[in-house]
Amino acid sequence: MNGKATHRVVIVGAGFGGLNAATSLADAPVQITVIDRSNFHTFQPLLYQVATAGLSPGEIASPIRSILRHHKNVEVLMAEVTDFDLERRVVQTEDQEVPYDSLILAAGASHAYFGHDEWETLAPGLKTIEDALEIRRRVLLAFELAERQASAGNPAEPLNFVVVGAGPTGVELAGTLAEICRHALAQDFRSIDPRRTHIHLIEGGPHVLPAYPEDLSRSALEQLQRLGVEVLTSTMVTKIEPGVICMGETRMSAAVILWAAGVAASPLGKKLGVLVDRAGRVLVQPDLSIADHPEVFVIGDLTALKDASGKMLPGVAPVAILEGRYVAKVIRGEIARGEALPRQPAPRKPFHYWDKGNLATIGRAAAVAQFGKIHISGFMAWLAWLFVHILFLIGFRNRLLVFIQWAWSYFTYERGARLITGSVNLPGWEGLHSGRGGVIEREQEIPAATRK
Ligand SMILES: Cc1cc2nc3c(=O)[nH]c(=O)nc-3n(C[C@H](O)[C@H](O)[C@H](O)COP(=O)(O)OP(=O)(O)OC[C@H]3O[C@@H](n4cnc5c(N)ncnc54)[C@H](O)[C@@H]3O)c2cc1C
């Protein structure tokens, strides 16, 4: 720790936003405390690869302590932040108070089940390494249970996997699941044929990738269908039971149900006592601070901020990264000008986000990309996606390992991380399959009009 530094910066969350704020402040005359409930940083864009057995957790996560090892003015605390006292300027964890002069809150977001939290155990979402491992467990276990049942003389109907929500996460999960059923697993079973697995992608709105331009949404739909994904748009999920998903009157059995439909900001946002939007994101000032507290900044997925055209900034890594760097620059500048601990600081230049483009992957050599007016699909978009995501992975070792894994699986279709760990129970499997010889029939066929 730098003994001369007196200005204390506390950063809550070592995701994209928090880490970039920390590294951008690392040679400034400040003492930085990074607090995260995990001891590792997760590269969320590649979580779906862990969930679908393409990569192992260690390849997309790095210890926070080792990322920040060389920055001597940074200390790392592994702790759950529970509250703040803005008047006394302290962050509260389960067992201590951490004082600050500047606070950067970068605690990210989680899943929203729209008032149906009871669905969470039946339909896990994908946000953390733990979620990815749970999804991998369920997917691989479904095939094992089906094989066991079929080899005992009870051949089952083909498995149904359902992904709810056709944003980027739902699309990449559905596309990759379809691929592994048709390729990686195709030769490995004797009593079942994984190629007959149905992958359903259910979306409440009229388009897949609703935030993308219409031509790219259309292209994504075609690419999904080429992979064998059955896409249902304008379809609302009304109920989830163990192994069953309901859409109005339609009940569909599902060996695995995955949730990629909603985002809720970290509950820490509400603890600041300022206005939040419906998703719990903090309505920040143009300089990312909160009302009446210029020393408290909120960044990344936890922030609700509109750009100059009035469009809400998306919850993506580049926004969090640039916000982290911007806040670091504000703090450095004010310290350099002797304005540290400002109650009424000189007006700050607002944060400006320059959107360089959007990329969504669908599967092997399948993706869509938008760079301003340039829209591309298919192999070239996939290459761009691959390049960008490997480039931004933290650590040379990870980049190299992921690149090698990717090249290997591109040519061989192999998925090397097919490990089932933890429980060997699958919600609803017993009730749906025992003695019935197959998957529950649909009580009502899905109306043709909703099939794309
Ligand atoms: C499956 C998935 C795929 C994605 N794909 C892409 C993509 O391809 N491209 C893209 O740009 N973006 C993608 N994103 C979005 C991107 O990952 C987020 O926008 C980005 O991570 C936001 O950064 P952040 O710093 O705000 O939060 P996060 O990266 O979520 O970090 C939040 C940190 O806060 C910590 N934390 C939370 N609560 C507490 C607490 N109470 N106490 C202590 N610590 C706490 C967490 O442990 C975590 O480390 C994806 C997200 C997901 C989930």
Coordinates of C-alpha atoms and ligand atoms in Angstrom, one line a residue:
M1 CA 0.0 0.0 0.0
N2 CA 1.2 3.5 -0.8
G3 CA 1.7 5.1 2.7
K4 CA 1.4 8.7 1.2
A5 CA -2.0 8.1 -0.4
T6 CA -4.8 9.4 1.6
H7 CA -7.8 9.5 -0.7
R8 CA -9.6 6.2 -0.3
V9 CA -11.5 4.7 -3.2
V10 CA -13.7 1.7 -2.6
I11 CA -14.8 -0.3 -5.6
V12 CA -17.7 -2.7 -5.1
G13 CA -17.6 -5.5 -7.8
A14 CA -14.7 -6.7 -9.8
G15 CA -16.5 -7.3 -13.1
F16 CA -15.7 -5.4 -16.3
G17 CA -16.6 -2.0 -14.7
G18 CA -14.9 -2.4 -11.4
L19 CA -11.7 -3.9 -12.7
N20 CA -11.3 -1.2 -15.3
A21 CA -11.8 1.5 -12.7
A22 CA -9.2 -0.1 -10.5
T23 CA -6.6 -0.5 -13.1
S24 CA -7.1 3.0 -14.4
L25 CA -6.6 4.4 -10.9
A26 CA -3.7 2.1 -10.1
D27 CA -0.9 4.6 -10.4
A28 CA -2.9 7.5 -9.0
P29 CA -2.2 8.8 -5.4
V30 CA -5.1 6.9 -3.9
Q31 CA -5.7 3.8 -1.8
I32 CA -8.0 1.5 -3.5
T33 CA -10.1 -1.3 -2.0
V34 CA -11.8 -3.7 -4.4
I35 CA -14.5 -5.7 -2.7
D36 CA -16.1 -8.7 -4.4
R37 CA -18.1 -11.6 -3.1
S38 CA -16.1 -13.9 -5.4
N39 CA -12.4 -14.3 -5.5
F40 CA -12.4 -14.4 -9.3
H41 CA -13.5 -12.2 -12.3
T42 CA -15.8 -13.9 -14.8
F43 CA -15.7 -13.3 -18.5
Q44 CA -19.4 -13.5 -18.9
P45 CA -19.6 -13.5 -22.7
L46 CA -18.1 -17.0 -22.7
L47 CA -20.2 -18.4 -20.0
Y48 CA -22.4 -20.2 -22.5
Q49 CA -19.3 -22.2 -23.6
V50 CA -18.9 -23.5 -20.0
A51 CA -22.7 -24.2 -19.9
T52 CA -22.4 -26.3 -23.1
A53 CA -19.1 -28.1 -22.1
G54 CA -16.9 -26.3 -24.6
L55 CA -14.7 -24.6 -22.1
S56 CA -13.8 -25.2 -18.5
P57 CA -14.4 -22.5 -15.8
G58 CA -10.7 -21.8 -15.3
E59 CA -10.5 -20.7 -18.9
I60 CA -12.9 -17.9 -18.6
A61 CA -12.3 -16.8 -15.0
S62 CA -9.2 -15.3 -13.3
P63 CA -8.4 -14.6 -9.7
I64 CA -9.0 -10.9 -8.9
R65 CA -6.0 -10.9 -6.7
S66 CA -3.7 -12.0 -9.5
I67 CA -5.2 -9.6 -12.0
L68 CA -4.4 -6.7 -9.6
R69 CA -1.2 -8.2 -8.2
H70 CA 1.1 -5.6 -9.6
H71 CA -0.9 -2.6 -8.5
K72 CA 0.6 -1.9 -5.1
N73 CA -2.1 0.7 -4.1
V74 CA -4.9 -1.8 -4.6
E75 CA -6.1 -4.2 -1.9
V76 CA -8.7 -6.9 -2.6
L77 CA -11.3 -8.1 -0.1
M78 CA -13.5 -11.1 -0.7
A79 CA -16.7 -10.1 1.0
E80 CA -20.4 -9.6 0.4
V81 CA -21.4 -5.9 0.5
T82 CA -24.7 -5.6 2.3
D83 CA -25.3 -1.8 2.7
F84 CA -23.9 1.7 2.6
D85 CA -24.0 4.7 5.0
L86 CA -23.6 7.6 2.6
E87 CA -23.5 10.2 5.4
R88 CA -20.6 8.5 7.3
R89 CA -19.1 7.3 3.9
V90 CA -18.8 3.7 4.8
V91 CA -19.5 0.5 2.9
Q92 CA -20.9 -2.3 5.0
T93 CA -20.0 -5.9 4.6
E94 CA -21.2 -8.9 6.7
D95 CA -18.5 -8.3 9.2
Q96 CA -16.9 -4.9 8.8
E97 CA -17.2 -1.3 7.7
V98 CA -14.9 0.0 5.0
P99 CA -14.6 3.8 4.8
Y100 CA -14.2 5.7 1.5
D101 CA -13.7 9.1 0.1
S102 CA -14.9 8.0 -3.3
L103 CA -17.2 5.0 -3.9
I104 CA -17.6 3.2 -7.2
L105 CA -20.5 0.8 -7.2
A106 CA -20.2 -1.8 -10.0
A107 CA -22.2 -4.8 -8.7
G108 CA -23.8 -5.7 -12.0
A109 CA -27.1 -7.5 -12.6
S110 CA -28.8 -10.9 -12.2
H111 CA -31.8 -12.7 -13.6
A112 CA -35.4 -11.5 -13.3
Y113 CA -38.3 -14.0 -13.2
F114 CA -41.0 -11.3 -13.4
G115 CA -42.5 -12.0 -10.0
H116 CA -42.1 -15.8 -10.4
D117 CA -38.9 -16.4 -8.3
E118 CA -40.2 -20.0 -7.7
W119 CA -39.2 -20.7 -11.4
E120 CA -35.5 -20.1 -10.6
T121 CA -34.8 -23.7 -9.5
L122 CA -36.7 -25.2 -12.4
A123 CA -35.3 -22.9 -15.1
P124 CA -31.8 -21.6 -14.1
G125 CA -30.4 -18.5 -15.8
L126 CA -26.8 -17.9 -16.9
K127 CA -24.9 -15.2 -15.1
T128 CA -22.2 -16.9 -13.0
I129 CA -19.8 -19.8 -13.3
E130 CA -22.1 -21.7 -10.8
D131 CA -25.0 -21.1 -13.1
A132 CA -23.0 -22.4 -16.1
L133 CA -22.0 -25.5 -14.3
E134 CA -25.6 -26.2 -13.2
I135 CA -26.8 -25.8 -16.8
R136 CA -24.0 -28.1 -18.0
R137 CA -25.0 -30.7 -15.4
R138 CA -28.7 -30.6 -16.4
V139 CA -28.0 -30.9 -20.1
L140 CA -25.5 -33.8 -19.9
L141 CA -27.6 -35.5 -17.2
A142 CA -30.7 -35.5 -19.4
F143 CA -28.9 -37.5 -22.1
E144 CA -27.5 -40.0 -19.5
L145 CA -30.9 -40.5 -17.9
A146 CA -32.5 -41.0 -21.3
E147 CA -29.8 -43.5 -22.4
R148 CA -30.2 -45.4 -19.1
Q149 CA -34.0 -45.6 -19.6
A150 CA -33.7 -46.6 -23.2
S151 CA -31.1 -49.3 -22.5
A152 CA -33.5 -50.7 -19.8
G153 CA -36.0 -51.3 -22.5
N154 CA -38.1 -48.1 -22.1
P155 CA -37.2 -46.0 -25.2
A156 CA -38.3 -42.4 -24.6
E157 CA -39.6 -39.8 -26.9
P158 CA -36.8 -37.5 -28.1
L159 CA -35.7 -35.0 -25.4
N160 CA -37.1 -31.5 -25.3
F161 CA -34.8 -28.6 -24.2
V162 CA -36.4 -25.2 -23.9
V163 CA -34.6 -21.9 -23.7
V164 CA -36.8 -18.9 -22.7
G165 CA -35.8 -15.5 -24.1
A166 CA -34.2 -14.9 -27.5
G167 CA -31.8 -12.1 -26.6
P168 CA -28.1 -12.7 -27.2
T169 CA -27.8 -15.2 -24.3
G170 CA -30.8 -17.3 -25.3
V171 CA -29.8 -17.3 -28.9
E172 CA -26.2 -18.5 -28.2
L173 CA -27.4 -21.1 -25.8
A174 CA -30.1 -22.5 -28.1
G175 CA -27.7 -22.5 -31.1
T176 CA -24.9 -24.2 -29.3
L177 CA -27.2 -26.8 -27.7
A178 CA -28.5 -27.7 -31.2
E179 CA -25.0 -28.0 -32.4
I180 CA -23.8 -30.3 -29.7
C181 CA -26.8 -32.6 -30.1
R182 CA -26.2 -32.9 -33.8
H183 CA -22.4 -33.2 -33.7
A184 CA -20.5 -33.6 -30.4
L185 CA -22.9 -36.1 -28.8
A186 CA -24.2 -37.7 -32.0
Q187 CA -21.9 -40.8 -32.0
D188 CA -21.6 -41.3 -28.2
F189 CA -24.8 -43.0 -27.2
R190 CA -26.0 -46.5 -28.2
S191 CA -29.7 -46.5 -27.2
I192 CA -30.8 -42.9 -27.9
D193 CA -30.0 -40.6 -30.8
P194 CA -29.1 -37.1 -29.5
R195 CA -29.7 -35.7 -33.0
R196 CA -33.4 -36.2 -32.4
T197 CA -33.4 -33.8 -29.5
H198 CA -35.7 -30.8 -29.9
I199 CA -34.3 -27.4 -29.0
H200 CA -37.1 -24.8 -28.5
L201 CA -36.4 -21.1 -28.2
I202 CA -39.3 -19.2 -26.9
E203 CA -39.6 -15.4 -27.2
G204 CA -42.3 -13.2 -25.9
G205 CA -41.7 -10.5 -28.6
P206 CA -42.1 -10.8 -32.3
H207 CA -38.4 -11.1 -33.2
V208 CA -35.3 -12.9 -32.0
L209 CA -32.5 -10.5 -31.0
P210 CA -35.0 -7.8 -30.5
A211 CA -32.4 -5.1 -29.9
Y212 CA -30.8 -5.7 -33.3
P213 CA -31.8 -4.2 -36.7
E214 CA -34.6 -6.2 -38.4
D215 CA -32.4 -7.6 -41.1
L216 CA -30.0 -9.1 -38.5
S217 CA -32.9 -10.5 -36.4
R218 CA -34.2 -12.2 -39.6
S219 CA -30.8 -13.6 -40.4
A220 CA -30.3 -14.8 -36.8
L221 CA -33.7 -16.6 -37.1
E222 CA -32.6 -18.3 -40.3
Q223 CA -29.3 -19.3 -38.9
L224 CA -31.0 -20.8 -35.8
Q225 CA -33.4 -22.7 -38.0
R226 CA -30.6 -24.1 -40.1
L227 CA -29.1 -25.4 -36.9
G228 CA -32.4 -27.1 -36.1
V229 CA -33.6 -24.8 -33.4
E230 CA -37.4 -24.6 -33.2
V231 CA -38.2 -20.9 -32.6
L232 CA -41.5 -19.7 -31.2
T233 CA -42.0 -15.9 -31.1
S234 CA -44.8 -13.8 -29.7
T235 CA -45.2 -16.6 -27.1
M236 CA -45.4 -15.9 -23.4
V237 CA -44.4 -18.5 -20.8
T238 CA -47.2 -18.5 -18.2
K239 CA -46.1 -21.3 -15.8
I240 CA -43.2 -23.5 -15.1
E241 CA -43.5 -26.8 -13.2
P242 CA -40.9 -29.5 -12.7
G243 CA -40.1 -30.7 -16.2
V244 CA -43.0 -28.8 -17.8
I245 CA -43.4 -25.4 -19.4
C246 CA -46.7 -23.8 -20.0
M247 CA -47.6 -21.1 -22.6
G248 CA -51.2 -20.3 -22.0
E249 CA -53.1 -23.5 -22.7
T250 CA -50.1 -25.3 -24.2
R251 CA -48.1 -27.5 -21.9
M252 CA -44.8 -28.9 -23.1
S253 CA -42.6 -31.4 -21.4
A254 CA -39.0 -30.3 -21.1
A255 CA -36.0 -32.3 -19.8
V256 CA -34.2 -29.0 -19.4
I257 CA -35.6 -25.5 -19.2
L258 CA -33.2 -22.5 -19.3
W259 CA -34.1 -18.9 -18.5
A260 CA -32.6 -16.1 -20.5
A261 CA -35.6 -13.7 -20.4
G262 CA -35.0 -11.0 -17.9
V263 CA -32.4 -8.9 -16.1
A264 CA -32.6 -7.4 -12.6
A265 CA -30.0 -5.1 -11.3
S266 CA -28.1 -5.9 -8.1
P267 CA -30.2 -5.1 -5.0
L268 CA -27.4 -2.9 -3.9
G269 CA -28.6 -0.2 -6.2
K270 CA -31.7 0.3 -4.1
K271 CA -29.6 0.6 -0.9
L272 CA -28.3 3.9 -2.1
G273 CA -31.7 5.5 -1.5
V274 CA -31.9 7.2 -4.9
L275 CA -34.3 6.6 -7.8
V276 CA -34.1 3.3 -9.7
D277 CA -35.9 2.1 -12.8
R278 CA -38.2 -0.9 -13.1
A279 CA -35.2 -3.3 -13.4
G280 CA -33.6 -1.8 -10.3
R281 CA -30.9 0.2 -12.2
V282 CA -29.8 3.4 -10.6
L283 CA -30.8 6.6 -12.4
V284 CA -27.4 8.4 -12.4
Q285 CA -26.4 11.9 -13.3
P286 CA -24.6 12.5 -16.6
D287 CA -21.3 12.1 -14.7
L288 CA -22.4 8.7 -13.4
S289 CA -22.6 10.0 -9.8
I290 CA -25.9 9.9 -7.8
A291 CA -28.0 13.0 -6.8
D292 CA -26.4 15.0 -3.9
H293 CA -23.4 12.6 -3.6
P294 CA -20.8 13.6 -6.2
E295 CA -18.4 11.2 -4.5
V296 CA -20.6 8.1 -5.2
F297 CA -20.5 6.7 -8.7
V298 CA -22.5 3.8 -10.2
I299 CA -21.3 2.1 -13.3
G300 CA -22.0 -0.9 -15.6
D301 CA -25.1 -3.0 -15.7
L302 CA -26.3 -1.4 -12.5
T303 CA -26.7 2.0 -14.2
A304 CA -29.6 3.4 -16.1
L305 CA -28.3 6.2 -18.4
K306 CA -29.5 7.4 -21.7
D307 CA -27.2 8.5 -24.6
A308 CA -27.5 11.8 -26.4
S309 CA -30.3 10.4 -28.6
G310 CA -32.3 9.4 -25.6
K311 CA -31.6 5.6 -26.0
M312 CA -30.8 3.7 -22.9
L313 CA -27.2 2.4 -22.9
P314 CA -27.1 -1.3 -23.3
G315 CA -26.0 -3.7 -20.5
V316 CA -22.8 -4.8 -22.3
A317 CA -19.1 -5.1 -21.4
P318 CA -17.9 -2.1 -23.4
V319 CA -20.3 0.3 -21.6
A320 CA -19.1 -1.0 -18.2
I321 CA -15.4 -0.8 -19.2
L322 CA -15.6 2.8 -20.5
E323 CA -17.7 3.9 -17.5
G324 CA -15.1 2.5 -15.2
R325 CA -12.3 4.3 -17.0
Y326 CA -14.3 7.5 -17.2
V327 CA -14.9 7.6 -13.4
A328 CA -11.3 6.8 -12.7
K329 CA -10.4 9.8 -14.9
V330 CA -12.8 12.1 -13.0
I331 CA -11.4 11.1 -9.6
R332 CA -7.7 11.5 -10.8
G333 CA -8.5 14.9 -12.3
E334 CA -10.1 16.2 -9.2
I335 CA -7.3 14.9 -7.0
A336 CA -4.7 16.5 -9.3
R337 CA -6.6 19.8 -9.2
G338 CA -7.0 19.7 -5.4
E339 CA -10.7 19.2 -5.7
A340 CA -10.8 15.8 -4.0
L341 CA -13.7 15.1 -1.6
P342 CA -15.9 17.6 -3.5
R343 CA -19.3 18.5 -2.1
Q344 CA -19.8 20.9 -5.0
P345 CA -17.2 19.9 -7.6
A346 CA -16.5 22.0 -10.7
P347 CA -18.9 20.8 -13.4
R348 CA -17.8 17.5 -14.8
K349 CA -17.7 16.6 -18.5
P350 CA -20.6 14.1 -19.0
F351 CA -19.9 10.5 -19.8
H352 CA -20.2 9.8 -23.5
Y353 CA -20.6 6.3 -25.0
W354 CA -19.5 5.8 -28.5
D355 CA -21.1 2.6 -29.7
K356 CA -18.6 0.7 -31.9
G357 CA -21.0 -2.1 -32.7
N358 CA -22.8 -5.2 -31.5
L359 CA -22.0 -8.8 -32.0
A360 CA -24.1 -11.9 -31.2
T361 CA -23.0 -15.4 -31.8
I362 CA -25.4 -18.2 -32.7
G363 CA -23.2 -21.2 -33.2
R364 CA -20.2 -22.5 -35.1
A365 CA -19.6 -20.1 -38.0
A366 CA -23.0 -18.5 -37.3
A367 CA -23.3 -15.0 -35.9
V368 CA -24.6 -11.5 -36.6
A369 CA -22.7 -8.2 -36.3
Q370 CA -23.6 -4.5 -36.6
F371 CA -20.9 -1.9 -37.0
G372 CA -22.8 1.3 -37.6
K373 CA -24.5 1.0 -40.9
I374 CA -22.5 -2.2 -41.8
H375 CA -24.5 -5.4 -41.0
I376 CA -22.9 -8.8 -41.5
S377 CA -24.0 -12.3 -40.8
G378 CA -22.7 -15.8 -40.9
F379 CA -19.0 -16.9 -40.9
M380 CA -17.5 -13.4 -41.2
A381 CA -19.6 -12.1 -38.2
W382 CA -18.6 -15.2 -36.3
L383 CA -14.9 -14.6 -37.0
A384 CA -15.3 -11.0 -35.8
W385 CA -17.1 -12.3 -32.6
L386 CA -14.3 -14.8 -32.0
F387 CA -11.5 -12.3 -32.5
V388 CA -13.1 -9.7 -30.2
H389 CA -13.9 -12.1 -27.4
I390 CA -10.6 -13.9 -27.3
L391 CA -8.8 -10.5 -27.4
F392 CA -10.7 -9.2 -24.4
L393 CA -10.3 -12.3 -22.3
I394 CA -8.2 -11.5 -19.3
G395 CA -4.7 -13.1 -19.2
F396 CA -2.5 -14.4 -22.1
R397 CA -2.8 -18.0 -20.8
N398 CA -6.6 -17.9 -21.0
R399 CA -6.5 -16.3 -24.5
L400 CA -4.1 -19.0 -25.7
L401 CA -6.1 -21.9 -24.1
V402 CA -9.4 -20.7 -25.4
F403 CA -8.0 -20.2 -28.9
I404 CA -6.6 -23.7 -29.0
Q405 CA -9.8 -25.2 -27.6
W406 CA -11.8 -23.3 -30.2
A407 CA -9.6 -24.4 -33.1
W408 CA -9.8 -28.0 -31.8
S409 CA -13.6 -28.0 -31.5
Y410 CA -14.0 -26.2 -34.8
F411 CA -12.3 -29.0 -36.7
T412 CA -13.4 -32.0 -34.5
Y413 CA -16.7 -30.8 -33.1
E414 CA -15.4 -32.1 -29.8
R415 CA -16.7 -30.7 -26.4
G416 CA -14.0 -31.6 -23.9
A417 CA -15.5 -30.4 -20.7
R418 CA -18.4 -32.9 -20.5
L419 CA -18.3 -33.5 -16.8
I420 CA -21.4 -34.1 -14.7
T421 CA -20.7 -33.0 -11.1
G422 CA -23.1 -32.5 -8.2
S423 CA -26.6 -33.9 -7.9
V424 CA -27.8 -36.6 -10.2
N425 CA -31.4 -35.5 -10.1
L426 CA -33.2 -33.6 -12.8
P427 CA -36.3 -31.6 -11.9
G428 CA -39.4 -33.4 -13.1
W429 CA -37.6 -36.4 -14.7
E430 CA -39.1 -39.1 -12.4
G431 CA -42.6 -37.8 -12.7
L432 CA -42.5 -37.4 -16.4
H433 CA -40.6 -40.5 -17.5
S434 CA -41.0 -43.3 -15.0
G435 CA -43.4 -45.9 -16.3
R436 CA -44.6 -43.7 -19.1
G437 CA -41.9 -44.8 -21.5
G438 CA -41.4 -41.3 -22.8
V439 CA -41.8 -37.6 -22.6
I440 CA -45.2 -36.2 -21.7
E441 CA -47.4 -35.4 -24.7
R442 CA -48.4 -31.9 -25.4
E443 CA -51.9 -31.3 -24.1
Q444 CA -52.4 -28.9 -26.9
E445 CA -50.4 -28.6 -30.0
I446 CA -48.5 -25.3 -30.4
P447 CA -50.6 -23.2 -32.8
A448 CA -48.9 -23.2 -36.3
A449 CA -49.2 -19.4 -36.5
T450 CA -46.7 -19.0 -33.7
R451 CA -44.2 -21.3 -35.3
K452 CA -41.6 -19.4 -37.5
Ligands
LIG1 C1 -24.3 -15.0 -20.4 C2 -23.9 -13.6 -20.7 C3 -23.3 -13.3 -21.9 C4 -22.9 -12.0 -22.2 N1 -22.3 -11.7 -23.4 C5 -21.9 -10.5 -23.7 C6 -21.2 -10.2 -24.9 O1 -21.0 -11.1 -25.8 N2 -20.7 -8.9 -25.1 C7 -20.9 -8.0 -24.2 O2 -20.4 -6.8 -24.4 N3 -21.5 -8.2 -23.0 C8 -22.0 -9.4 -22.8 N4 -22.6 -9.6 -21.6 C9 -22.9 -8.5 -20.6 C10 -21.6 -8.2 -19.9 O3 -21.1 -9.3 -19.3 C11 -22.1 -7.2 -18.8 O4 -22.6 -6.0 -19.4 C12 -20.9 -6.8 -17.9 O5 -20.4 -7.9 -17.2 C13 -21.3 -5.7 -16.9 O6 -20.2 -5.4 -16.1 P1 -20.4 -4.9 -14.6 O7 -19.0 -4.6 -14.1 O8 -21.4 -3.9 -14.5 O9 -20.9 -6.2 -13.8 P2 -20.4 -7.7 -13.7 O10 -19.4 -8.0 -14.7 O11 -21.6 -8.5 -13.6 O12 -19.6 -7.7 -12.2 C14 -20.3 -7.5 -11.0 C15 -19.4 -8.0 -9.9 O13 -20.0 -7.5 -8.7 C16 -19.9 -8.6 -7.7 N5 -20.9 -8.4 -6.8 C17 -22.3 -8.3 -7.0 N6 -22.9 -8.1 -5.9 C18 -22.0 -8.0 -4.9 C19 -22.1 -7.8 -3.5 N7 -23.2 -7.6 -2.9 N8 -20.9 -7.8 -2.8 C20 -19.8 -8.0 -3.4 N9 -19.6 -8.2 -4.7 C21 -20.7 -8.2 -5.4 C22 -20.0 -9.8 -8.6 O14 -19.4 -10.9 -7.9 C23 -19.3 -9.5 -9.9 O15 -17.9 -9.8 -9.8 C24 -23.1 -10.9 -21.2 C25 -23.6 -11.2 -20.0 C26 -24.0 -12.5 -19.7 C27 -24.6 -12.8 -18.4

